Short mmCIF file of C-alpha atoms in Angstrom, two decimals:
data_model
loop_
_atom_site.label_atom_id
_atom_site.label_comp_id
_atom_site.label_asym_id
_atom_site.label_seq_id
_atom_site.Cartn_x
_atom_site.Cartn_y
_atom_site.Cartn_z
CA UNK A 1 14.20 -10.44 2.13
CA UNK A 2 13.65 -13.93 3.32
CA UNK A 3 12.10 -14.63 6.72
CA UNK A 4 11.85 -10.56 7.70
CA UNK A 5 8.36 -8.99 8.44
CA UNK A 6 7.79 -5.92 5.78
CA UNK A 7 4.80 -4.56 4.88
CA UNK A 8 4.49 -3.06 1.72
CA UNK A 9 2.35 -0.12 0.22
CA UNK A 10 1.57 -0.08 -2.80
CA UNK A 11 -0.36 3.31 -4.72
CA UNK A 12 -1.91 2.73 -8.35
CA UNK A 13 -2.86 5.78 -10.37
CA UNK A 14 -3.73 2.85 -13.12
CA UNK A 15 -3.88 0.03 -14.15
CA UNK A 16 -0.68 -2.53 -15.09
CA UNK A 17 0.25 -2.16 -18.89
CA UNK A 18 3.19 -4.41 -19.15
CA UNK A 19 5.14 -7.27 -17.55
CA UNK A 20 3.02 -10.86 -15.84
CA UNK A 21 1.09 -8.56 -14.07
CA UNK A 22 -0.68 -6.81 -16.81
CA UNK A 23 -4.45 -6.33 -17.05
CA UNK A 24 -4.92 -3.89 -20.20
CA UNK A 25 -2.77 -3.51 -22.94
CA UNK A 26 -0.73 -0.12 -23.46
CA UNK A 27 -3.49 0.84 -26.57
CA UNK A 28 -6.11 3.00 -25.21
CA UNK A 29 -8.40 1.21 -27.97
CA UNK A 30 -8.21 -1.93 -25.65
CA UNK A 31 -10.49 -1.44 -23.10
CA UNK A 32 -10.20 -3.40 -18.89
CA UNK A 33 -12.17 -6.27 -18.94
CA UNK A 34 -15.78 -5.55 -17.65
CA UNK A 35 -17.79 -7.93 -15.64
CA UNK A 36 -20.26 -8.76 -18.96
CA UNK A 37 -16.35 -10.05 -20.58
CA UNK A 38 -16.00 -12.34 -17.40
CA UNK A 39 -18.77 -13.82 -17.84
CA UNK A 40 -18.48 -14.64 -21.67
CA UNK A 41 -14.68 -15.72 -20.67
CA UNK A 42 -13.16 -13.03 -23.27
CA UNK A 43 -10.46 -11.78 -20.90
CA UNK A 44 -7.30 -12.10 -22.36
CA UNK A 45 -4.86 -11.00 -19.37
CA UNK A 46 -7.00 -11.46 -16.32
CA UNK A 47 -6.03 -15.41 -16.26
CA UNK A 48 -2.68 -15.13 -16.07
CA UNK A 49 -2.21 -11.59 -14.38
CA UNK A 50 -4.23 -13.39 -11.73
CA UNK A 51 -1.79 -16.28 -11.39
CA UNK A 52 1.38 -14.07 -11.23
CA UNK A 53 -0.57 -11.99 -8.28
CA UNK A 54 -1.32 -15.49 -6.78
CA UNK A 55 2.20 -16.43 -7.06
CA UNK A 56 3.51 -13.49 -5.81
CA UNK A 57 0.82 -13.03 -2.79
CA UNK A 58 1.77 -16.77 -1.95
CA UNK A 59 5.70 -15.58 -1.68
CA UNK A 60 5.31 -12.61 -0.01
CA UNK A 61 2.89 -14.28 3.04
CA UNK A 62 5.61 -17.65 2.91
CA UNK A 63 8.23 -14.59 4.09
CA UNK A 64 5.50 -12.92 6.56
CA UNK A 65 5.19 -10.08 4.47
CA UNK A 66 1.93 -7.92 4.51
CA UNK A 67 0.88 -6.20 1.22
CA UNK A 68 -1.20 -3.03 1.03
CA UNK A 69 -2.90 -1.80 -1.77
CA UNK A 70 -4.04 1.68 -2.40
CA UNK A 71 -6.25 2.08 -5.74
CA UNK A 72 -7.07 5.94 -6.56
CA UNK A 73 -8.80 6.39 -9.58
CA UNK A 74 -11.92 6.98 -12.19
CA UNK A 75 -11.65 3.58 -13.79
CA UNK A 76 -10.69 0.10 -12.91
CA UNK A 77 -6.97 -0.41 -11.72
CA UNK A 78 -6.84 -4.52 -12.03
CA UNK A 79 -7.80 -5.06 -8.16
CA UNK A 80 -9.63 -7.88 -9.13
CA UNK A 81 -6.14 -9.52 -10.33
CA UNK A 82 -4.20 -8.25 -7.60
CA UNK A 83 -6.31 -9.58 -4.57
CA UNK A 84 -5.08 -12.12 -3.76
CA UNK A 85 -2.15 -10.11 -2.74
CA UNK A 86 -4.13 -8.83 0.16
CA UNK A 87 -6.49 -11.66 0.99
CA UNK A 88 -2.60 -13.79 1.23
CA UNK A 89 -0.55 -11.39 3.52
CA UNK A 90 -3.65 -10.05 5.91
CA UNK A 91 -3.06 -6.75 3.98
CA UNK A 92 -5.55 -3.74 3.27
CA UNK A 93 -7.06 -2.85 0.08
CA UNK A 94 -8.48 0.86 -0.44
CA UNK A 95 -10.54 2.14 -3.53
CA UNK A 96 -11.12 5.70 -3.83
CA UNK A 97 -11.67 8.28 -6.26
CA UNK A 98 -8.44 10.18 -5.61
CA UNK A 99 -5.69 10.05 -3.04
CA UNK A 100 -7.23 13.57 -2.11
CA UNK A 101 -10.37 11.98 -0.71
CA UNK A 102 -11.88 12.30 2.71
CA UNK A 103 -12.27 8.40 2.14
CA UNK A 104 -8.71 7.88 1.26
CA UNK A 105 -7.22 10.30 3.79
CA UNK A 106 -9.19 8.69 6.93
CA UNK A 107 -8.42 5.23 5.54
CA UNK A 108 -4.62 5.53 5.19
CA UNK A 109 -4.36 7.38 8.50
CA UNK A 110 -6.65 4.21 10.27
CA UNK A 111 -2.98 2.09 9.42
CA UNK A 112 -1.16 4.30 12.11
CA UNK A 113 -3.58 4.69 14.47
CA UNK A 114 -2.92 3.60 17.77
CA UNK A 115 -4.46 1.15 20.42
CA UNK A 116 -4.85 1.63 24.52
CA UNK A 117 -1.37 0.54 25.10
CA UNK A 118 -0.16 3.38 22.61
CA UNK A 119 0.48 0.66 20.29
CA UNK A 120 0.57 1.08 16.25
CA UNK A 121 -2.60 -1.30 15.74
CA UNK A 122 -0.94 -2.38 12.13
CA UNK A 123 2.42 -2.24 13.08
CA UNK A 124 1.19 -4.93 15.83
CA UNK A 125 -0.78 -6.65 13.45
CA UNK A 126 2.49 -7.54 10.52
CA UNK A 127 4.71 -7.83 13.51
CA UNK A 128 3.28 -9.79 16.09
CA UNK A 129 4.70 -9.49 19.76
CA UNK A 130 8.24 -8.37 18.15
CA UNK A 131 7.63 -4.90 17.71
CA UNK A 132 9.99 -2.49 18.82
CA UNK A 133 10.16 1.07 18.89
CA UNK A 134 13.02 3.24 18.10
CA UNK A 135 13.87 7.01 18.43
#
């Protein structure tokens, strides 16, 4: 939607296995990339997963969109790739363990907390002065 303020949340159990956005291939033999495999530039999907999160990041802030991201999980979900979706829009990015987490809970709950005019401090934040509440 062109020119209308959404935000977006997004939840990964995992990391992306198919499509421009993918990090890891679907065979559990091929491992994420690992911070040693940056640094000897063998990375075979971070490149252009990283451009298609760039591209998409750069879209959804042109159309004041804010994107969320919520990462729960033992292993490496492709955040690295996907931040510029955040660092774009003026989004939030959470890594936790599990969605059951203390840490998780409190930080997903800190989006709908409220200010000293009873306002919703990210609902003010993707939508300026033109919120409006409705029953």
């Amino acid at each position: 939607y062109q020119r209308r303020v959404r935000g977006i949340m997004t939840f990964l159990g995992g990391p992306g296995t198919q499509g421009p956005g993918m990090v890891v291939g679907e065979e559990l033999k091929e491992a994420i990339r690992s911070h040693h495999d940056i640094d000897k530039n063998d990375v075979p999907h971070m490149k252009k997963a990283g451009r298609f999160y760039e591209a998409l990041g750069g879209r959804a802030a042109k159309n004041g969109h804010t994107v969320d991201i919520f990462s729960a999980a033992l292993h490496q979900t492709g955040l690295h790739e996907m931040r510029h979706l955040v660092t774009k829009t003026g989004g939030h990015m959470v890594l936790a363990d599990a969605f059951a987490t203390t840490l998780f809970k409190q930080s997903f709950q800190m989006l709908f907390a409220k200010n000293d005019k009873n306002e919703h401090k990210k609902m003010r934040k993707i939508m300026g002065d033109r919120i409006e509440e409705t029953p």
